mmCIF file of C-alpha atoms in Angstrom:
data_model
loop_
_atom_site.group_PDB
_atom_site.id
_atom_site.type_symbol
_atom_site.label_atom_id
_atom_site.label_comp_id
_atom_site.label_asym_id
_atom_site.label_seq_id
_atom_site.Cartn_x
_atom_site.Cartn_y
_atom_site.Cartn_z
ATOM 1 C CA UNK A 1 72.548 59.056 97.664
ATOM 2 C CA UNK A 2 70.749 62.262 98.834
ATOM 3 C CA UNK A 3 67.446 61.004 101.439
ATOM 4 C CA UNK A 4 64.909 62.564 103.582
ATOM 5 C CA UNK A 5 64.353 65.468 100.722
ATOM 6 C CA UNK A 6 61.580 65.256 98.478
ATOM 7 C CA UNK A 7 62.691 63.062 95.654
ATOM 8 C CA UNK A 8 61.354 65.776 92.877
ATOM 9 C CA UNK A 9 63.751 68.668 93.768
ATOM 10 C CA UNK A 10 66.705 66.860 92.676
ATOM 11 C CA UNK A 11 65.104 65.187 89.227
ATOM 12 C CA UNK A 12 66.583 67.406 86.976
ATOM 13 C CA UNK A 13 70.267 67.320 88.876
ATOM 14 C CA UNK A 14 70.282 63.194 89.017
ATOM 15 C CA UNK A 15 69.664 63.462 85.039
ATOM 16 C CA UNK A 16 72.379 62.245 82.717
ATOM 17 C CA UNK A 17 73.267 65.845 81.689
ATOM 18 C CA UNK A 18 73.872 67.046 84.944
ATOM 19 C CA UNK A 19 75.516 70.345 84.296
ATOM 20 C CA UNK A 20 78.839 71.573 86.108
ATOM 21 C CA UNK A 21 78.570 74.314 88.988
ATOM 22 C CA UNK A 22 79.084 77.604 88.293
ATOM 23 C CA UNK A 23 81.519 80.038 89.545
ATOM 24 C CA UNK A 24 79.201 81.976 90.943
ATOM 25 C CA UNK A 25 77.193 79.349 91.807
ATOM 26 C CA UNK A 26 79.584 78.183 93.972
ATOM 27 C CA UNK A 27 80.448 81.502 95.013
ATOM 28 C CA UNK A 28 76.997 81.851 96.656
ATOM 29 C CA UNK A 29 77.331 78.841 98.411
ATOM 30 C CA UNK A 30 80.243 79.661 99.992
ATOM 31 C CA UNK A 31 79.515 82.867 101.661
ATOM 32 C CA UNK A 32 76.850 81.219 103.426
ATOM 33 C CA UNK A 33 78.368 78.632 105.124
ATOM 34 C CA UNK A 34 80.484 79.111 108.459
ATOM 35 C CA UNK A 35 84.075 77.970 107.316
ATOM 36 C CA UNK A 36 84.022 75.096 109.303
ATOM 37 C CA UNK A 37 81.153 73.644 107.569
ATOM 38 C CA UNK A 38 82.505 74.408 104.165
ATOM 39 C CA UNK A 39 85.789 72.502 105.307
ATOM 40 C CA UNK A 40 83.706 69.578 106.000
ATOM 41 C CA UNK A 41 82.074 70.123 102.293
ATOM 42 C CA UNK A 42 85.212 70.397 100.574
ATOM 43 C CA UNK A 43 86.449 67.200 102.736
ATOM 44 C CA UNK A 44 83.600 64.956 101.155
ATOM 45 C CA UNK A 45 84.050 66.564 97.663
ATOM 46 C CA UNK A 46 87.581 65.066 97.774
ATOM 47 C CA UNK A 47 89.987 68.170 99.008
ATOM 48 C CA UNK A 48 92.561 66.585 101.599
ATOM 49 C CA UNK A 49 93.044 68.107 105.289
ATOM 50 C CA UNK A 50 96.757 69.238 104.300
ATOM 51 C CA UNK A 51 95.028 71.596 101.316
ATOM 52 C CA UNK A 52 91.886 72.966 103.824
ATOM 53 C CA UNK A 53 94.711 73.942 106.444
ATOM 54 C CA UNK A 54 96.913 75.475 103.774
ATOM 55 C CA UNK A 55 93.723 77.713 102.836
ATOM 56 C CA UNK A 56 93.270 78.561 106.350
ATOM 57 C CA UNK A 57 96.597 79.596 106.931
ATOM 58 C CA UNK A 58 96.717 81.748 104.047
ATOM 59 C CA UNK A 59 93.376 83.332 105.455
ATOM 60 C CA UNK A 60 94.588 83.478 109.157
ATOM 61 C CA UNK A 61 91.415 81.832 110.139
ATOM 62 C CA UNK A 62 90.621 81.216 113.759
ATOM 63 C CA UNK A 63 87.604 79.054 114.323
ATOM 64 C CA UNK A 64 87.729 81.373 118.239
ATOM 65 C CA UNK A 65 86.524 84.470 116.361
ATOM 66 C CA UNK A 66 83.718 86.432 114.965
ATOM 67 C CA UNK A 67 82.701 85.071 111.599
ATOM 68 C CA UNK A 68 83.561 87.946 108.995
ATOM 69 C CA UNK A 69 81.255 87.328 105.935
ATOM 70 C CA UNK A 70 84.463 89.205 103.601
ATOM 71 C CA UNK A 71 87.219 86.685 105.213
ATOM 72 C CA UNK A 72 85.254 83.391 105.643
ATOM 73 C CA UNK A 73 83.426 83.738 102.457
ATOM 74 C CA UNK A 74 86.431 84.587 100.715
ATOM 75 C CA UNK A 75 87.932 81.144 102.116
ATOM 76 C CA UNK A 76 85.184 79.151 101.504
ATOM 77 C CA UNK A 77 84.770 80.520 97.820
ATOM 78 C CA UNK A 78 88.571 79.833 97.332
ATOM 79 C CA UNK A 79 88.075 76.064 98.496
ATOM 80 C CA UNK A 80 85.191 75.606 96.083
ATOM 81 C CA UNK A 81 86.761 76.555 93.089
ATOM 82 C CA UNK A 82 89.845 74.419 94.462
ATOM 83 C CA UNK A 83 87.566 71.709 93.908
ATOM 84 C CA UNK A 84 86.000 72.779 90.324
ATOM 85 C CA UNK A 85 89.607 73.190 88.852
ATOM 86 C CA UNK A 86 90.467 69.874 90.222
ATOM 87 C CA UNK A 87 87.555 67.979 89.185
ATOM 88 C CA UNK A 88 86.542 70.016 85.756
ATOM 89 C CA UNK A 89 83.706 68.550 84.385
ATOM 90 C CA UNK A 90 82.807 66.058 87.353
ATOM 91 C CA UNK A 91 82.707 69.166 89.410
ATOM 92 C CA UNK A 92 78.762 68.579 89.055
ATOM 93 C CA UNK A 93 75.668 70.204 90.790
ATOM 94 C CA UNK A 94 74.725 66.709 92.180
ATOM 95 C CA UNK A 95 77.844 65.865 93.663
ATOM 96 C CA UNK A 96 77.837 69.715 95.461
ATOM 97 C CA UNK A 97 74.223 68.943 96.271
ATOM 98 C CA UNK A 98 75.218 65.339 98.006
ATOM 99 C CA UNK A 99 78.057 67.584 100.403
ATOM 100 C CA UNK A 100 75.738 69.803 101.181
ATOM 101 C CA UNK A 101 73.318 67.279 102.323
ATOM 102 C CA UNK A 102 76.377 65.195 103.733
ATOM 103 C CA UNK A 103 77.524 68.431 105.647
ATOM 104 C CA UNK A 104 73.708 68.878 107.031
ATOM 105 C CA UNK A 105 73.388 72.245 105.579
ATOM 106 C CA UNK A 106 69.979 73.340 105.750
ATOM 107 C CA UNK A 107 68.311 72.802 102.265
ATOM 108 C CA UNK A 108 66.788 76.729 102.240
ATOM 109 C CA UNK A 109 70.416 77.354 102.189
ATOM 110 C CA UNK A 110 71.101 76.334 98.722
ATOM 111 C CA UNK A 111 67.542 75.779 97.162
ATOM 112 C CA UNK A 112 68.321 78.229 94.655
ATOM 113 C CA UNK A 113 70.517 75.594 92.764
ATOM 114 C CA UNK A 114 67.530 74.463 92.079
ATOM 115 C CA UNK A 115 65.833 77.635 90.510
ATOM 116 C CA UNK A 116 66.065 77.547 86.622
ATOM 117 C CA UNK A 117 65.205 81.092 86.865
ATOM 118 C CA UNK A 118 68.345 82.956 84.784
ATOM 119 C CA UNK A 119 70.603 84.654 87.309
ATOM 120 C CA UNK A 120 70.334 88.416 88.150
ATOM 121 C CA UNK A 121 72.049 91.208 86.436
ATOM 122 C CA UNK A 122 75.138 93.074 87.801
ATOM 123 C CA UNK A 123 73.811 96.682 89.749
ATOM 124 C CA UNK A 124 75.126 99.793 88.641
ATOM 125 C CA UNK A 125 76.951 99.624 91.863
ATOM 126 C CA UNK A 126 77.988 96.568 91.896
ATOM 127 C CA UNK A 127 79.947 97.206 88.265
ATOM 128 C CA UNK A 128 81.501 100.544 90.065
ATOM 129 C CA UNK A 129 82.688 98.141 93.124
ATOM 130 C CA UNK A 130 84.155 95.772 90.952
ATOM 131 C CA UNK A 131 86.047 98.109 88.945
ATOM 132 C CA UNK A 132 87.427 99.717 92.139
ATOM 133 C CA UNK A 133 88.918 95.887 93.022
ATOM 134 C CA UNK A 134 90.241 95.064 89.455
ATOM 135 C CA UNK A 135 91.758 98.572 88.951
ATOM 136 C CA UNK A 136 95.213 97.404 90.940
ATOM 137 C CA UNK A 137 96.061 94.168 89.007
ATOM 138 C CA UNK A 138 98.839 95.124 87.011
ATOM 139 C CA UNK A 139 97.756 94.646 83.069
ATOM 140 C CA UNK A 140 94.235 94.169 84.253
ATOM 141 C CA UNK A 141 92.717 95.243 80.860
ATOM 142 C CA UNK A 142 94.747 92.914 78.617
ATOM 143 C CA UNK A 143 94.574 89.749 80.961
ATOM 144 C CA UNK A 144 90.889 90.068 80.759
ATOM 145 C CA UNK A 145 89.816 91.820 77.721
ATOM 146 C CA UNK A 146 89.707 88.397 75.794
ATOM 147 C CA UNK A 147 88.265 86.307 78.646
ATOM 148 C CA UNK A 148 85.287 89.068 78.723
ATOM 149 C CA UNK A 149 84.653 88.768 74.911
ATOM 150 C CA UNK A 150 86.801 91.846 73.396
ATOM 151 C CA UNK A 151 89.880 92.161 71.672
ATOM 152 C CA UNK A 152 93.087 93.379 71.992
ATOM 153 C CA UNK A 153 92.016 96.890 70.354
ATOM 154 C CA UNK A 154 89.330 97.516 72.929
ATOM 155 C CA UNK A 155 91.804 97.715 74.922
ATOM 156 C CA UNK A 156 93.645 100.938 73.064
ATOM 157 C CA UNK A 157 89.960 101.750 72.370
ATOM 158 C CA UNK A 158 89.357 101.966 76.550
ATOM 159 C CA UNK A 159 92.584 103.748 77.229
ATOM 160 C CA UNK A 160 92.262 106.580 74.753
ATOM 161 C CA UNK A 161 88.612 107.080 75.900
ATOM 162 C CA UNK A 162 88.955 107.251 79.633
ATOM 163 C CA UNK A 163 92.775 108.320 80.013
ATOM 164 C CA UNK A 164 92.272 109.765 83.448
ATOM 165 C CA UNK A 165 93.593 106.127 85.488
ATOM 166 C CA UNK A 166 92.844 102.484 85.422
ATOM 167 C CA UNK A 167 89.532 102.627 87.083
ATOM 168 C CA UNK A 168 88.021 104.334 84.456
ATOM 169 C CA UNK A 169 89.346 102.271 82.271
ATOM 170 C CA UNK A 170 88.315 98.909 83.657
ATOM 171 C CA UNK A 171 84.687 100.378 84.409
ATOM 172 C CA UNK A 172 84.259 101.299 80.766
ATOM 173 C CA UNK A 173 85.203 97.871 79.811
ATOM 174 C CA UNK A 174 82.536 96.839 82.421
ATOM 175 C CA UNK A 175 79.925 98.756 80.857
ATOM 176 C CA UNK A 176 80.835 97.805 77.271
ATOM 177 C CA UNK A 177 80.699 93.905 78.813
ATOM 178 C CA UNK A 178 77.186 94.632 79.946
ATOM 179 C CA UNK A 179 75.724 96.229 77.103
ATOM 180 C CA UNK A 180 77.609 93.769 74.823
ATOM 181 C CA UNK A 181 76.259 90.933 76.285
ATOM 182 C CA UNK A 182 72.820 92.442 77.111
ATOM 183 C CA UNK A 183 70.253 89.986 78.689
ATOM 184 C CA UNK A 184 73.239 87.999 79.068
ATOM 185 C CA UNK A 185 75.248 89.712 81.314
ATOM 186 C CA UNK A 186 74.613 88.148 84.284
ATOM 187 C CA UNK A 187 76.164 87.573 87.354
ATOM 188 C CA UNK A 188 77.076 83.970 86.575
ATOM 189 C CA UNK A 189 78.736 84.983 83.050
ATOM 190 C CA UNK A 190 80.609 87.402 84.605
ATOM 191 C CA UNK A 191 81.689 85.883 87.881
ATOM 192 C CA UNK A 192 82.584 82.629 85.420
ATOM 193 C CA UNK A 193 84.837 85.314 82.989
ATOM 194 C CA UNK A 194 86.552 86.783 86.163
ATOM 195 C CA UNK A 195 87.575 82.482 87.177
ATOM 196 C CA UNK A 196 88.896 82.266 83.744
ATOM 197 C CA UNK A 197 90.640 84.828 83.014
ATOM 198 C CA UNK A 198 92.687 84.230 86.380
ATOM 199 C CA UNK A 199 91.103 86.984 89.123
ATOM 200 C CA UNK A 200 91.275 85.725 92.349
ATOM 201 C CA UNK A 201 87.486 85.893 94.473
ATOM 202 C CA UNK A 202 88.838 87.901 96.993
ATOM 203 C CA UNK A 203 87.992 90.873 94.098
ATOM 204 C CA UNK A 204 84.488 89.752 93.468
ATOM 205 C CA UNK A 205 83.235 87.864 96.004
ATOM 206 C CA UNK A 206 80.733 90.411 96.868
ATOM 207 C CA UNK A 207 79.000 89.554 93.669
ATOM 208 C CA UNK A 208 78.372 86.009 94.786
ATOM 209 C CA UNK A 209 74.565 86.581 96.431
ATOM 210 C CA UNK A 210 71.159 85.964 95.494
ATOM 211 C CA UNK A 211 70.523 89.640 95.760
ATOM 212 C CA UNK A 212 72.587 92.467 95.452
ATOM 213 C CA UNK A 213 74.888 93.019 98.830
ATOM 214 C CA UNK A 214 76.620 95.950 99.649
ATOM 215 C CA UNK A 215 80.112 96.307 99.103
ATOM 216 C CA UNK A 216 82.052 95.599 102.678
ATOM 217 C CA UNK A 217 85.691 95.895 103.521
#
């Protein structure tokens, strides 16, 4: 049980339809934390020690150095999701709240899980950045055309179009996404498209802010 917090910012997360965090929701969360916090998150959210260590081998991360926003957020976002693949639909808002709290991470740190507010659109820059990541995954186009809401014959449709390289490929299937989805296309929908249709967050972690960040690394 969450305490010393004012009761009424968690009423609508302790409700019986407590709904499941988002990708990018999650996303967020992660590239503000240091990594050793998020380990201790991910600890009470029910990872073991043996799968934390595995994802900071992968990462090479030394606890000595400078704290790289790109590298540690990309580790922390990886161990979240862990978590929401494992636990599925218990991998609820309240229980991520509770670790937070557990972890004694600052509440203005994730108030905006809070915010009912619908999430911000993708930037014109940010669609350009993203396309420059997915560009190199072999196949990109048919792995996610479905997962993005087209069809196998967008795809044809995309590579008679643009038929200069993948890039411009995958960024006119970005822009079709966004003015397909219109009001819609947000950064949660797409960031929660990306998880499904298997792209790892090192490719768009960069989306995963409150405001739009500039692309590092």
């Amino acid at each position: 049980m969450l305490s010393g917090i004012d009761s009424h910012i968690y009423k609508s997360l302790l409700s019986p339809s407590v709904p499941v965090a988002s990708v990018w929701q999650l996303g967020t969360v992660g590239n503000k934390l240091h990594p050793d916090i998020c380990d201790a998150v991910c600890l009470h959210l029910g990872l073991t020690r043996e799968m934390i260590q595995a994802h900071r081998e992968k990462y090479r991360l030394d606890s000595s150095e400078a704290w790289e926003m790109s590298q540690y957020g990309i580790h922390n976002i990886s161990l979240l999701l862990r978590w929401l693949n494992m636990a599925g639909s218990q991998a609820t808002l309240d229980k991520l709240c509770e670790s937070l709290h557990y972890a004694d991470v600052q509440l203005d740190m994730y108030n905006f899980l809070f915010d009912p507010i619908t999430s911000r659109h993708p930037t014109d820059l940010e669609l350009v950045q993203l396309a420059v990541q997915l560009h190199s995954i072999p196949w990109v186009l048919t792995h996610l055309c479905c997962p993005m809401g087209f069809q196998h014959h967008d795809v044809l449709c995309w590579e008679r179009t643009d038929p200069g390289g993948t890039w411009f490929q995958v960024h006119a299937m970005l822009e079709d996404w966004r003015n397909k989805f219109g009001g819609e296309a947000t950064v949660v929908k797409l960031c929660g498209q990306l998880h499904d249709g298997g792209v790892a967050p090192d490719k768009y972690w960069f989306l995963c802010h409150e405001e739009p960040k500039s692309f590092e690394g």
